[in-house]
Structures are given as structure tokens and as C-alpha cells.
Short mmCIF file of C-alpha atoms in Angstrom, two decimals:
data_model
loop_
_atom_site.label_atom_id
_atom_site.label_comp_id
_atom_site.label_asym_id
_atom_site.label_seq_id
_atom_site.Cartn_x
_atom_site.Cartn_y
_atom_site.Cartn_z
CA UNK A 1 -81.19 129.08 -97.45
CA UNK A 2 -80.94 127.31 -93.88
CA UNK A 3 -83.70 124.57 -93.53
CA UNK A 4 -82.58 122.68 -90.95
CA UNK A 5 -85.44 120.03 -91.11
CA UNK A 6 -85.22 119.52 -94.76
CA UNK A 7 -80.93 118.99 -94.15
CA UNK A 8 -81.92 116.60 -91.98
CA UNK A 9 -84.54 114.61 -94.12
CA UNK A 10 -82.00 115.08 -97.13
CA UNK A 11 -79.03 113.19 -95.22
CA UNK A 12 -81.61 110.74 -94.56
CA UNK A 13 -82.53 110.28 -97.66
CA UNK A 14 -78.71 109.92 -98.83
CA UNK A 15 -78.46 107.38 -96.17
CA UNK A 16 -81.51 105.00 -97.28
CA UNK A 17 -80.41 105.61 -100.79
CA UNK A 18 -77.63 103.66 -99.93
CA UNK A 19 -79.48 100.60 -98.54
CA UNK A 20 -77.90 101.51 -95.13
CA UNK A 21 -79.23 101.26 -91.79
CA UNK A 22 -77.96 103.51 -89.10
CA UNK A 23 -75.67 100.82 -87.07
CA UNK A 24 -74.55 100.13 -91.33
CA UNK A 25 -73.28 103.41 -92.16
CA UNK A 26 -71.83 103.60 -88.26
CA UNK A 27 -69.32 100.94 -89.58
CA UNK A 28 -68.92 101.98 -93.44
CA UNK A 29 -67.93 105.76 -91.71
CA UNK A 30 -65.47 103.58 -89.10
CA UNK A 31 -64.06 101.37 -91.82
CA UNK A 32 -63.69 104.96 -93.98
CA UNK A 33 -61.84 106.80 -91.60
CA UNK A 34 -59.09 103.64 -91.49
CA UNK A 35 -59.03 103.44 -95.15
CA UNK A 36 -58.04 106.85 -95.15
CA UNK A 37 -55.57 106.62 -92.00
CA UNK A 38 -57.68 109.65 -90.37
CA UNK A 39 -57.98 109.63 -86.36
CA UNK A 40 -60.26 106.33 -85.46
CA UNK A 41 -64.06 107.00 -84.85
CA UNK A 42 -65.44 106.06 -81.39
CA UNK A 43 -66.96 102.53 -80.99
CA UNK A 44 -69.69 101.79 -83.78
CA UNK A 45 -72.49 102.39 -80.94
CA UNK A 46 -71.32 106.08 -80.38
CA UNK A 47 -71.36 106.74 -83.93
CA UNK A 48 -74.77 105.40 -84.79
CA UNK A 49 -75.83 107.59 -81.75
CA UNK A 50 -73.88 110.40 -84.00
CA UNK A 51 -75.70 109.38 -87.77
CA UNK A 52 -79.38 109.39 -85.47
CA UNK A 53 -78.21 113.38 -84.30
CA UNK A 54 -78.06 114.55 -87.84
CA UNK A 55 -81.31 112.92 -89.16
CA UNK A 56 -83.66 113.92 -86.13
CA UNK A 57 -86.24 116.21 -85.61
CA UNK A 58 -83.96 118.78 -83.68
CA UNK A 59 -80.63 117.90 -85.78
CA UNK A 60 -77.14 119.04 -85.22
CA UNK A 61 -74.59 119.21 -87.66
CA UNK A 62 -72.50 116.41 -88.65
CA UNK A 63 -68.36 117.95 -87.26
CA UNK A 64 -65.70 118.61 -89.33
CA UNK A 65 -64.36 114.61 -88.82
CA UNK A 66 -67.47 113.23 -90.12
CA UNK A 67 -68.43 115.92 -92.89
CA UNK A 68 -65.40 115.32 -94.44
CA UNK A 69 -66.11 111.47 -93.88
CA UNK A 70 -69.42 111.90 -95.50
CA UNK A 71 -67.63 113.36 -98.11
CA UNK A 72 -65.61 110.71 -99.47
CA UNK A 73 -68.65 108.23 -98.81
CA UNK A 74 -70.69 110.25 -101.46
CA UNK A 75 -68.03 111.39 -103.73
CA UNK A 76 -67.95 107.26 -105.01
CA UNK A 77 -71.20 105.97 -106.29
CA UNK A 78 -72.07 101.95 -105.20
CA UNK A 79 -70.03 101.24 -107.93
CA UNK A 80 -66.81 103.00 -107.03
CA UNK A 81 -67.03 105.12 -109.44
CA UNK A 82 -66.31 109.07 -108.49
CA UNK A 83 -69.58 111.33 -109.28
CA UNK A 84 -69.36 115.10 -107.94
CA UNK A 85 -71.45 116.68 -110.48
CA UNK A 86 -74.41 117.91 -110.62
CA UNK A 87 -77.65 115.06 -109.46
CA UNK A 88 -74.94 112.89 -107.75
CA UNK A 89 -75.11 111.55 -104.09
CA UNK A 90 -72.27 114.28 -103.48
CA UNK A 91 -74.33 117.36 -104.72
CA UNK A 92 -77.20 116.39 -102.54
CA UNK A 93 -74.61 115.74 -99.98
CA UNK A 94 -73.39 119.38 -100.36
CA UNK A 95 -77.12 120.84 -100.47
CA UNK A 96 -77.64 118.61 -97.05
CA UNK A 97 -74.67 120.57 -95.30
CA UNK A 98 -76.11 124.02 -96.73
CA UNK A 99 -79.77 123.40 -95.22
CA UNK A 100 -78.38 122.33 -92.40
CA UNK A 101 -76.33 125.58 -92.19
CA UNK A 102 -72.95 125.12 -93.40
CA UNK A 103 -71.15 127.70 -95.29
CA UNK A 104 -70.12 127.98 -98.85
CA UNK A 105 -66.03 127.91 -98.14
CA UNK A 106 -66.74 124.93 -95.98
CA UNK A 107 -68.87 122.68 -98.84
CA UNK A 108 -65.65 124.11 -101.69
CA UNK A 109 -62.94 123.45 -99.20
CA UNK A 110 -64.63 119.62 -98.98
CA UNK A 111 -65.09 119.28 -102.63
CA UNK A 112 -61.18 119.95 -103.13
CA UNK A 113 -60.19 117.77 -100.70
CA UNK A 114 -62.34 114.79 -101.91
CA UNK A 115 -61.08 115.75 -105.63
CA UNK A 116 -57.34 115.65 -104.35
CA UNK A 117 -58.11 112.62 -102.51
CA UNK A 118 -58.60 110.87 -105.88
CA UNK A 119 -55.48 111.13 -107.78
CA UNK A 120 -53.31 110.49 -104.56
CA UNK A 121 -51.65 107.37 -104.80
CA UNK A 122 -51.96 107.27 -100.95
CA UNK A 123 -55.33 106.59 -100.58
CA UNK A 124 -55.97 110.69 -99.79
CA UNK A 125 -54.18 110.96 -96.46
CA UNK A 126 -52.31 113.62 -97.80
CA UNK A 127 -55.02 115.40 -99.20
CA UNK A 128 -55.45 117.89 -96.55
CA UNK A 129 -52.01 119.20 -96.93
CA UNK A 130 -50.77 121.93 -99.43
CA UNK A 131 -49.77 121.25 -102.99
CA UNK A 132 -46.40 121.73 -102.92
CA UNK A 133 -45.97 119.67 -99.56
CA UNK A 134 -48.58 117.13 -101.25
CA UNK A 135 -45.54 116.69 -104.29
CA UNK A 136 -42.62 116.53 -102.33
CA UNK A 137 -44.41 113.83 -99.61
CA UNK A 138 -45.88 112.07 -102.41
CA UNK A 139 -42.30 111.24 -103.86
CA UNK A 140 -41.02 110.78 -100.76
CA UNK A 141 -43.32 107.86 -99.46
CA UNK A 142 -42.79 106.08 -102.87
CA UNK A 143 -39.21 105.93 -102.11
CA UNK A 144 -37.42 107.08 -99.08
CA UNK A 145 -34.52 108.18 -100.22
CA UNK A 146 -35.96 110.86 -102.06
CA UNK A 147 -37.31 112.41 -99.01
CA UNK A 148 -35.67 116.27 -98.85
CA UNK A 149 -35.08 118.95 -96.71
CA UNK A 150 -38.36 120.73 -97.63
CA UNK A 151 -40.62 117.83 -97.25
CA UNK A 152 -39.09 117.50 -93.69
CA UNK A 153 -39.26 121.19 -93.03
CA UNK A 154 -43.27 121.27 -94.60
CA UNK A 155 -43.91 118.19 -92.01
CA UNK A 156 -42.43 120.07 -89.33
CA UNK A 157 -44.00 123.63 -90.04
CA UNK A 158 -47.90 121.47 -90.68
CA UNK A 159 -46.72 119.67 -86.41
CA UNK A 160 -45.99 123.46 -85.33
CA UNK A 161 -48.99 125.08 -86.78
CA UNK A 162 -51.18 122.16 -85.59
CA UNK A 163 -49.84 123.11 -82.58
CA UNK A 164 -49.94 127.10 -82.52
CA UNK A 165 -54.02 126.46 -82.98
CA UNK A 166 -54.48 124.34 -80.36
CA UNK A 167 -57.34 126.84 -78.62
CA UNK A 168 -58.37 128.64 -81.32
CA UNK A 169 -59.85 125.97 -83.98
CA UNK A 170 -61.72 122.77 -82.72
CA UNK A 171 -59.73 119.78 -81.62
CA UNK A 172 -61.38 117.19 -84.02
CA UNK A 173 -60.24 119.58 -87.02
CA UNK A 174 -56.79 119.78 -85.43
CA UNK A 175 -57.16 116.15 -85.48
CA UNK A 176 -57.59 115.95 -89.15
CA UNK A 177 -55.41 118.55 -89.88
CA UNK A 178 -52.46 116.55 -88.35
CA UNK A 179 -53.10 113.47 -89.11
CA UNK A 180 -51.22 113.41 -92.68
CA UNK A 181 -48.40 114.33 -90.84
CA UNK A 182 -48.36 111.37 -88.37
CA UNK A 183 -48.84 108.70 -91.02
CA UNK A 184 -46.06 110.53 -92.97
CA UNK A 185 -43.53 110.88 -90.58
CA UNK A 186 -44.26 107.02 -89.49
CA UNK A 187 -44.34 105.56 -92.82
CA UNK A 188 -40.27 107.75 -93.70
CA UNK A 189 -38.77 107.49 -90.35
CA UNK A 190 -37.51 103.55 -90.90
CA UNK A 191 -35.76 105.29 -94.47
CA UNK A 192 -34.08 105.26 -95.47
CA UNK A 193 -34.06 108.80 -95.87
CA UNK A 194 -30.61 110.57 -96.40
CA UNK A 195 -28.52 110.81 -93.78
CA UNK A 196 -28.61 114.17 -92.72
CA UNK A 197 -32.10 114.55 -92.23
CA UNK A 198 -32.53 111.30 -90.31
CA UNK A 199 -32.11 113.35 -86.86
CA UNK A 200 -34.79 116.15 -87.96
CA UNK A 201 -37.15 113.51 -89.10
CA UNK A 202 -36.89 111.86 -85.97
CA UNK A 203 -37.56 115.26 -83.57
CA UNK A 204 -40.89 116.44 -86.25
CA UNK A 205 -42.03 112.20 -85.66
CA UNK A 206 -41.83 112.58 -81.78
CA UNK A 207 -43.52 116.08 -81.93
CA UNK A 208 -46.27 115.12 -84.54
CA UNK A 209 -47.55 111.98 -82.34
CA UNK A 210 -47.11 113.59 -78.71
CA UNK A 211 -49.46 116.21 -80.65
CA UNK A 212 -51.88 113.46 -81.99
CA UNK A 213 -51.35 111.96 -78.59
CA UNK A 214 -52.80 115.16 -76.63
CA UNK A 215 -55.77 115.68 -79.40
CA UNK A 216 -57.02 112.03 -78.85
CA UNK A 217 -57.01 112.21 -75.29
CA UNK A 218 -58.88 115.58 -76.42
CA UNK A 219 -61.52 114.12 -78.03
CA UNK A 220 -61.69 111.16 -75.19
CA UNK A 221 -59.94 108.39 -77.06
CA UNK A 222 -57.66 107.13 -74.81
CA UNK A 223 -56.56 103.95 -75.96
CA UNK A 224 -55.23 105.81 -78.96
CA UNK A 225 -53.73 108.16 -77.05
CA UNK A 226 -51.82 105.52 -75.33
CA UNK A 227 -50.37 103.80 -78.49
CA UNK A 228 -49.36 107.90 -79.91
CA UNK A 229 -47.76 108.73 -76.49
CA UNK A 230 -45.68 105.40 -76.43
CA UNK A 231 -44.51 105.58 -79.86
CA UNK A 232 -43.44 109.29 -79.63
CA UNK A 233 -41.67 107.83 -76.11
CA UNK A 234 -40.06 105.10 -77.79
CA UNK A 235 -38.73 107.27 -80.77
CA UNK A 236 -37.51 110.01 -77.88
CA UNK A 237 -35.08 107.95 -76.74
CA UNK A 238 -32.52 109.31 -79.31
CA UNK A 239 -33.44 112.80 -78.66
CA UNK A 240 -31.88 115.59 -75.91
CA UNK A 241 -33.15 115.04 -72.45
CA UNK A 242 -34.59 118.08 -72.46
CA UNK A 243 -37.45 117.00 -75.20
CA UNK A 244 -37.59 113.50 -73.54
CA UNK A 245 -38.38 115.26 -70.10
CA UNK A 246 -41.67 116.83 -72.64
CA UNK A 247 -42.65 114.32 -73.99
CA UNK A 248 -42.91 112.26 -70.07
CA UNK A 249 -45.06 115.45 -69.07
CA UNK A 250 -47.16 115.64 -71.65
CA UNK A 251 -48.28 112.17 -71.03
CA UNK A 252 -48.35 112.80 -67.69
CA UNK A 253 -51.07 115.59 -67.62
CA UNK A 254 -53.20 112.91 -70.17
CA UNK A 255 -53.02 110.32 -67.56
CA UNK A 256 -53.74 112.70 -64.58
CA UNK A 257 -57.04 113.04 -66.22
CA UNK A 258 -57.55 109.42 -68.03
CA UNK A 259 -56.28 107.02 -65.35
CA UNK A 260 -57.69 106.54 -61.90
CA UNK A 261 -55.68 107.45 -59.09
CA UNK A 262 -52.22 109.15 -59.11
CA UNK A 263 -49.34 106.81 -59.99
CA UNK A 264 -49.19 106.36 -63.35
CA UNK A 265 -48.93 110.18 -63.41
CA UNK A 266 -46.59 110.39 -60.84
CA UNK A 267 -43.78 107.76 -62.44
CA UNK A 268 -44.10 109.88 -66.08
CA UNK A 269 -43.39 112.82 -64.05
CA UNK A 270 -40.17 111.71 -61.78
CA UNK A 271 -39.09 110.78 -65.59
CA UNK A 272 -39.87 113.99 -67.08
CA UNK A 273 -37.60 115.37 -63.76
CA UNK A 274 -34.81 112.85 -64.27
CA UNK A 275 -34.51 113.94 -67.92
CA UNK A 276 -34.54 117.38 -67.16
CA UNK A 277 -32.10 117.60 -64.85
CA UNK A 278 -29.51 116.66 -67.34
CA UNK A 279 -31.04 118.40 -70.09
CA UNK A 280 -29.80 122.00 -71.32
CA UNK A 281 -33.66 123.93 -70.91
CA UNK A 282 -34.40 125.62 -67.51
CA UNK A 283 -37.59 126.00 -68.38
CA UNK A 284 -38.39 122.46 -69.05
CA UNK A 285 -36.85 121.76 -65.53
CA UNK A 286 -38.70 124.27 -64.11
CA UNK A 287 -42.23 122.97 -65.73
CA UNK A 288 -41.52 119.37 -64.58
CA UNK A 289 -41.14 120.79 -60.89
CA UNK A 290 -43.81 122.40 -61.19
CA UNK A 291 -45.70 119.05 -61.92
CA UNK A 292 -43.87 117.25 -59.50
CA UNK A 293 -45.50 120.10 -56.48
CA UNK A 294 -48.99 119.27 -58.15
CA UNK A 295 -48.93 115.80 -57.83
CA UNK A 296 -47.16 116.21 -54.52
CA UNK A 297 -49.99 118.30 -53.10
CA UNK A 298 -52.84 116.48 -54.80
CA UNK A 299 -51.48 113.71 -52.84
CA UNK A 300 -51.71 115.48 -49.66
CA UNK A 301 -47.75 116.13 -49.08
CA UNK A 302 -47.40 119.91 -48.30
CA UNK A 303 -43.43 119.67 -47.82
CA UNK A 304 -42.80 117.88 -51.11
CA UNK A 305 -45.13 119.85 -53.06
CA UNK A 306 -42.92 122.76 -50.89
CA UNK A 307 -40.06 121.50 -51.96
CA UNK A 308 -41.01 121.26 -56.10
CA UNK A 309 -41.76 124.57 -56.07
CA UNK A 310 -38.83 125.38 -55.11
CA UNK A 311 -36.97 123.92 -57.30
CA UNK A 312 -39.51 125.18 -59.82
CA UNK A 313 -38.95 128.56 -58.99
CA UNK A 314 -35.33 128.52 -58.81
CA UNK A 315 -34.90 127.34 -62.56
CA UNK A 316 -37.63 130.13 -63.78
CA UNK A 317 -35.95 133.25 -62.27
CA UNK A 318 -32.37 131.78 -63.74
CA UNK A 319 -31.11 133.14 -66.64
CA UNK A 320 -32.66 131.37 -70.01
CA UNK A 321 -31.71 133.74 -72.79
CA UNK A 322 -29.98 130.45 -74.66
CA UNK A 323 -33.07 128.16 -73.39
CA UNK A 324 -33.89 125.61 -76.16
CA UNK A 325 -37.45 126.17 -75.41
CA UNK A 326 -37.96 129.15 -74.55
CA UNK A 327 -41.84 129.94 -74.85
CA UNK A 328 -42.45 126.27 -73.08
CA UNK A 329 -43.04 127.87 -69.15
CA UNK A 330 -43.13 131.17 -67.76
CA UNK A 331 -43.74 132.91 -64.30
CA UNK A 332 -47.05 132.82 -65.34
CA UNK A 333 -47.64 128.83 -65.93
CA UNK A 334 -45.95 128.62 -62.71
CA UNK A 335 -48.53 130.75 -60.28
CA UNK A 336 -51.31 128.77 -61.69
CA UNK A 337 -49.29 125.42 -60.26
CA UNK A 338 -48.80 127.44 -56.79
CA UNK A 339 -52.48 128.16 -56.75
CA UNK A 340 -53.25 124.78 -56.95
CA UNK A 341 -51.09 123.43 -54.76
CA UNK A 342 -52.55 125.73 -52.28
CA UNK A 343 -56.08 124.82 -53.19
CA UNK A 344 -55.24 121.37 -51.78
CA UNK A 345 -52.40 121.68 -49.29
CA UNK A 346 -52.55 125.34 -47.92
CA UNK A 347 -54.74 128.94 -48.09
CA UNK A 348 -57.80 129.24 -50.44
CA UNK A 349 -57.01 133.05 -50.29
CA UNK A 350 -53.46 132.40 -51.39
CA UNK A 351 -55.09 130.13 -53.95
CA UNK A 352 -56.90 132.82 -55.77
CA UNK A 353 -54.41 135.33 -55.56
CA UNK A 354 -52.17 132.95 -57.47
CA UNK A 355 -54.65 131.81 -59.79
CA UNK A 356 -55.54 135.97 -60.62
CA UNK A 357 -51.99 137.13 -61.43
CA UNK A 358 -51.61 133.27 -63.24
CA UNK A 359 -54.41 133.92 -65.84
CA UNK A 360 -53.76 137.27 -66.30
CA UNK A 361 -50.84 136.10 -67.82
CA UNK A 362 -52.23 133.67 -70.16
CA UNK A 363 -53.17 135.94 -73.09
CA UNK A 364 -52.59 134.60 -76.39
CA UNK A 365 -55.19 131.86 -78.30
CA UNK A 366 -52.40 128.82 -77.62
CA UNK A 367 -53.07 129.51 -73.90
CA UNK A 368 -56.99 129.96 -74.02
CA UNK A 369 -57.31 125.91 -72.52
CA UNK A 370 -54.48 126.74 -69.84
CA UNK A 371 -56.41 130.31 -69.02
CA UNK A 372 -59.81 128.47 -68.16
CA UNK A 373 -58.19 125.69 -66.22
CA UNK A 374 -56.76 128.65 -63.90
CA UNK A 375 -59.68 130.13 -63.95
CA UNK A 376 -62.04 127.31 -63.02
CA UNK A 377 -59.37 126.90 -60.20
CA UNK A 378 -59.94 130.52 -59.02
CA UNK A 379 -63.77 129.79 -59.27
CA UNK A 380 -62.98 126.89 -56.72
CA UNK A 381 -60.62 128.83 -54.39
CA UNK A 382 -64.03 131.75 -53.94
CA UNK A 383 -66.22 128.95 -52.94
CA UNK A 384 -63.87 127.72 -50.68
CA UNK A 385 -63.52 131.15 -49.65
CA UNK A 386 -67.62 131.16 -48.87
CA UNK A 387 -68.21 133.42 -52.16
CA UNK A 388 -70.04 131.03 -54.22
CA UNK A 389 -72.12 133.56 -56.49
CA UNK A 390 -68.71 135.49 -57.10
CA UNK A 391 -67.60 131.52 -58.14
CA UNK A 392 -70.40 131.37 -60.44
CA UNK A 393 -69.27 134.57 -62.39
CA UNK A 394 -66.16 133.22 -63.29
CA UNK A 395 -67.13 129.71 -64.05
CA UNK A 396 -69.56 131.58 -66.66
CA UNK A 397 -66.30 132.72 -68.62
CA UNK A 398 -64.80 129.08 -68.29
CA UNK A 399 -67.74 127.57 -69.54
CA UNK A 400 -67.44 130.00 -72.68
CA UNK A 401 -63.66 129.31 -73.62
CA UNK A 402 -63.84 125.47 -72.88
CA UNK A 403 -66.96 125.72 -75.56
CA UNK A 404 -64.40 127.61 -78.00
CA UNK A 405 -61.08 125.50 -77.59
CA UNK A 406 -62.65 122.29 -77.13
CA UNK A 407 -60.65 120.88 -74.30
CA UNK A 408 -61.44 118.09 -72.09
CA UNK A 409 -59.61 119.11 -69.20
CA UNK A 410 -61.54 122.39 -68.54
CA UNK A 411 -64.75 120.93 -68.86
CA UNK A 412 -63.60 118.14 -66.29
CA UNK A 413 -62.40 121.01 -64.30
CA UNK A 414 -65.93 122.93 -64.60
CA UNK A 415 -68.09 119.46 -63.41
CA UNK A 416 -66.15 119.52 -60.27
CA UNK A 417 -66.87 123.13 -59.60
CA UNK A 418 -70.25 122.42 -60.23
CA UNK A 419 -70.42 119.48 -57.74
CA UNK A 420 -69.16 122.13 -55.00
CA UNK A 421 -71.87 124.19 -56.12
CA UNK A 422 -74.55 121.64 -54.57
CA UNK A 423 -75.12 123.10 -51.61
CA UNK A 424 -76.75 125.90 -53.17
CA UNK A 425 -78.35 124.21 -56.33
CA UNK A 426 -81.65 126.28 -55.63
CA UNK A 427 -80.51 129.52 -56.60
CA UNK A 428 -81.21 131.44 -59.52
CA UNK A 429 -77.69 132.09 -60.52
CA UNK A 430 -77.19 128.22 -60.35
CA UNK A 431 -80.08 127.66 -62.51
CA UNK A 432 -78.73 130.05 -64.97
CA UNK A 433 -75.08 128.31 -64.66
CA UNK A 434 -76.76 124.88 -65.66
CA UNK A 435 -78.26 126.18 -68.37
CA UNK A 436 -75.22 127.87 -69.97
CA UNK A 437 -73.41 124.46 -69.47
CA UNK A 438 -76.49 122.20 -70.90
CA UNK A 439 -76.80 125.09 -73.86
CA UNK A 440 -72.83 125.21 -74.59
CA UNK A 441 -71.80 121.88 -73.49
CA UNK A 442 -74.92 119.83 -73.45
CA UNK A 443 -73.59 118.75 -69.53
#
């Protein structure tokens, strides 16, 4: 039965057990997650301010990251010693999670994982992954040359699903989720693995840290997002142009939204066009146009951005039935680009007509974060348009999905709506805006 105060006195209790203070088990959880090669924690300050959330009067509930953390911490006694039955640290653990509202899957999923942790020779990072993948990875780290076709094709199918998610399941559980992959792919591609998979390791490596790149920047750790994007960059160079040009736009958008000022997005993206012009996917041409005209018209240049679009257009309406990525842009995607470029460099009414028929578009779970970036847009474009309650309508909806997905970018996108909303900060449906964003976003 739920008891959220008691959950919160028992983690406490777990915590003091331990002879730990809260700025000591903000570095034993830190030091944890790099034993176990998951994602790194925020600085020690952040978590403490995390530990203190669980254990107070009004507590939340520790997130999938540092439940499973918790885990490991009291699945080994002071000793070392592994203790999951019944009176152990873990079982009051467990009980903690339940009072505090977690469900029974959740506490029997963590109990596997900690219990597969413990006979893996590599320290549990591959834990999380299925058993059969678990075996054939497991062989493969202890000697390279043992790596086959199926552990390759497991790696690649745990990067796509990671990927298919993105939207639909929280980012810091995507996070964990990929991270086996990552350390996997790293730790096989200098071999030597057989020859023939040496290419195919090399394209599931690039994908799996672009991917861990994105979900860092995600959950606003941008110096690891850095490092990901620059060894997927680095590793890229061997690959077609056309996945090099995805790879430069990818980082691109990060930096857009994690570096001040426009360059450093700007150079990733004349990359991402230089590879794609000699590269074999339309589509991926017509997506780094399409970049190019946002930049362009963020920056004020109305023929440039013009121009991109263009360009943009030109490669979308070609023909693409042999397209090597085929789902990667659409007609769609590229309305929501011409709405914004005419949110900065043209018509708002044009604006919102292109950011309608864009997320109207955008209907399956991996483009849930792309529909309420278009839509925030739209909410912009009506208060340009002197319909600011109409705004506040639709940035209700945004504030929803970017709750659901997780993703930084919309809720960046929803504080600058907000700031446009000042001039009318006294009305009701204002007030009740604020308070869906403090309730769902706590901002």
C-alpha cells in the first residue's frame, strides 16, 4: 500500500544505516554509476539536491537512473557481500520504492537486473540486455575475434529500438537502456573482430553514440554529449557521406540549443550539406537544407534561408524510392522548417499555416518531440498574430507531450512562448498556463 511518507523515512533510514551523509551517498551513487559504465550523474551538488527530494516531507520518487543505482548500492552489504533476501538492505530497499508508489514489475524487473549484474564478468553493464545478446556479447568482449554476426545484429537492433522509443519512454531510461550498447560497441570496434563484420560494427558504433549523444544533451549533460558526438564523428569518417552528413546535423540541432550564439551550429551544418551533396540519400540532402534555411533565417538572412529551401524542396519532391534513408525527412519535417523560417524572416500567418499542415503530419510516438516543437512554434506565430489566448490553448498540449517524451528542446521552446506571454501575465488563462507548467514541469 502507497505511504509516501513512510517511503520516504524508509530510504532514509537505508541511507543512515549506511553511515552516509547526503553529500556521501551523492558521490558513492556518482562513483556507482562509473563502476558500472552507466550515463554519468550530474555534479555531486545536483545529486545531493536529488537524495534530499526522496527523503523530504513532500518526496518524489527516485527515476529510473537512480532506482536502479540504488539498487546495486543495496544489493551488496558493507562487506561486499550480495544480500537480496528477505531483512536485507535490498528488501527494505524494494518496500521503500513500493510506499513510495512504485509498481510490482518495476521492483522484479530491478531485482533481475541486480541478480544478472552479479555473475557478469563485466561488472553488469550488460545486464540490461537480453540473455541471449548477454551470451554472445559476453564472449565477444573476452576476445574479439569471437564477436559474430548476431552479437553485431543484437547491438544494432538494442541502437534501433533505443531509437524507435525516443518519445514514448523517458529519456533517462533510454539512457540506460543504451548504454550497454555504447560501451560494447567501443570496447569491439579496435578488434579485432572478423573481417567481415568490421564495416557493420563500425555503422551500429557511430549510430549507438550519436544516440547517447542526443539523450545526454537530453538530460542536459553537455559535456558528455560533446565527447559522444565527436567520437561517433571521428568513427564516421569511414562511412557513406550520406550518414556523415547525419551525424553533422544531429550535432548541429544539440549545439543550436547548448552553445550560445549561432556558429558552431552553422559550421556542423555547411558539413552536414557538403556531405550530402555527394551522398546517395535525397532525403538527407533535403533535411540538411532544410537546416541550412533555419539557421539562415534565425540569422536574419531572408534570401539564403530562400535559397535552402529551395534546395530543400527540390530534393523532397525528387524521386527517393531507392533512398538509403528513407523514413529520415518528409514533406512534413519540411513545413515545420518553412514555418519557422517565416516566424523570423517573413509572415506570422504563413508561419502558422505551415506549422498546422507540419504537425498534422507528425503522427507516430518517434515524432511526439518533433510534433510539440511545431506546435509551440504555431503557439508563437498566434501571438504574433495578436491571438494570445488561442496561443495559450496550444501551448497547453505542448506542455503535455514535452511532460511525456521528456525532451529538452520543447520545454526550451515552451519558456520562450511563455516570455511572449508577459504582456498579459494577469489573466486567468495565464495563471492556469503557469500552473500546468509548475505542476508538469516544475518551471
Amino acid at each position: 500500500m502507497e505511504d509516501r511518507a513512510a517511503g520516504a523515512a524508509a530510504l532514509k533510514a537505508l541511507r543512515k544505516r549506511r553511515g552516509f551523509s547526503l553529500s556521501a551517498m551523492a558521490r558513492a551513487l556518482t562513483g556507482l554509476a562509473d563502476d558500472l559504465r552507466q550515463p554519468p550523474l550530474p555534479a555531486v551538488a545536483s545529486v545531493q539536491r536529488s537524495v534530499a527530494r526522496w527523503e523530504a516531507a513532500r518526496p518524489t520518487m527516485p527515476d529510473e537512473r537512480y532506482q536502479l543505482l540504488l539498487a546495486h548500492l543495496y544489493a551488496r552489504t558493507p562487506a561486499d557481500d550480495l544480500a537480496l533476501g528477505p531483512g536485507s538492505d535490498f528488501a527494505h530497499y524494494v518496500d521503500a520504492l513500493r510506499l513510495l508508489g512504485e509498481s510490482e514489475h518495476r521492483t522484479a524487473e530491478l531485482r533481475t537486473t541486480v541478480l544478472r549484474a552479479a555473475t557478469d564478468t563485466d561488472g553488469g553493464m550488460l545486464a540490461l540486455l537480453s540473455p541471449d545478446l548477454h551470451a554472445s556479447l559476453s564472449a565477444a568482449l573476452s576476445d574479439p575475434a569471437r564477436t559474430t554476426e548476431e552479437a553485431v545484429a543484437g547491438l544494432a537492433s538494442v541502437v534501433a529500438d533505443v531509437n524507435a522509443q525516443v518519445g514514448s519512454l523517458p529519456m533517462v531510461r533510454l539512457q540506460l537502456l543504451l548504454a550497454p550498447a555504447v560501451e560494447a560497441a567501443r570496447r569491439l570496434l579496435p578488434g579485432p573482430v572478423p573481417e567481415p563484420l568490421g564495416p557493420r560494427l563500425r555503422e551500429v558504433a557511430v549510430a549507438a553514440s550519436a544516440l547517447a549523444g542526443r539523450l545526454a544533451f537530453e538530460a542536459r549533460d553537455d559535456a558528455t554529449s560533446r565527447a559522444l558526438y565527436a567520437d561517433a564523428t571521428r568513427e564516421a569518417q569511414r562511412l557513406p557521406s550520406w550518414q556523415r552528413a547525419g551525424i553533422h546535423m544531429s550535432h548541429a540541432l544539440v549545439t543550436l540549443y547548448s552553445a550560445p550564439g549561432l556558429e558552431g551550429a552553422r559550421q556542423l551544418v555547411d558539413r552536414a550539406v557538403h556531405a550530402a551533396r555527394t551522398g546517395e540519400s535525397p532525403l538527407v540532402r533535403a533535411r540538411a537544407h532544410a537546416l541550412q534555411a533555419e539557421l539562415a533565417a534565425r540569422a536574419g538572412n531572408r534570401q539564403q534561408a530562400d535559397a535552402a529551401l529551395a534546395l530543400a524542396w527540390y530534393d523532397v519532391e525528387s524521386d527517393h524510392r531507392e533512398d538509403p534513408a528513407p523514413t529520415s525527412f518528409s514533406a512534413g519535417h519540411l513545413r515545420g522548417f518553412q514555418g519557422v523560417c517565416e516566424l523570423y524572416v517573413g509572415d506570422p500567418d504563413r508561419a502558422h499555416d505551415r506549422f498546422s499542415r507540419s504537425a498534422a503530419t507528425l503522427s507516430t510516438p518517434r515524432e511526439q518531440v518533433q510534433r510539440a516543437i511545431v506546435t509551440t512554434d504555431q503557439a508563437l506565430a498566434r501571438i504574433r498574430l495578436g491571438e494570445p489566448e488561442a496561443a495559450a490553448a496550444l501551448l497547453h498540449e505542448c506542455v503535455t507531450t514535452a511532460s511525456s517524451t521528456g525532451g529538452r528542446v520543447p520545454a526550451l521552446r515552451l519558456r520562450q512562448a511563455r516570455r511572449e506571454l508577459r504582456s498579459w501575465r494577469r489573466e486567468e488563462w495565464v495563471a492556469d498556463l503557469d500552473d500546468h507548467l509548475m505542476d508538469t514541469l516544475g518551471a
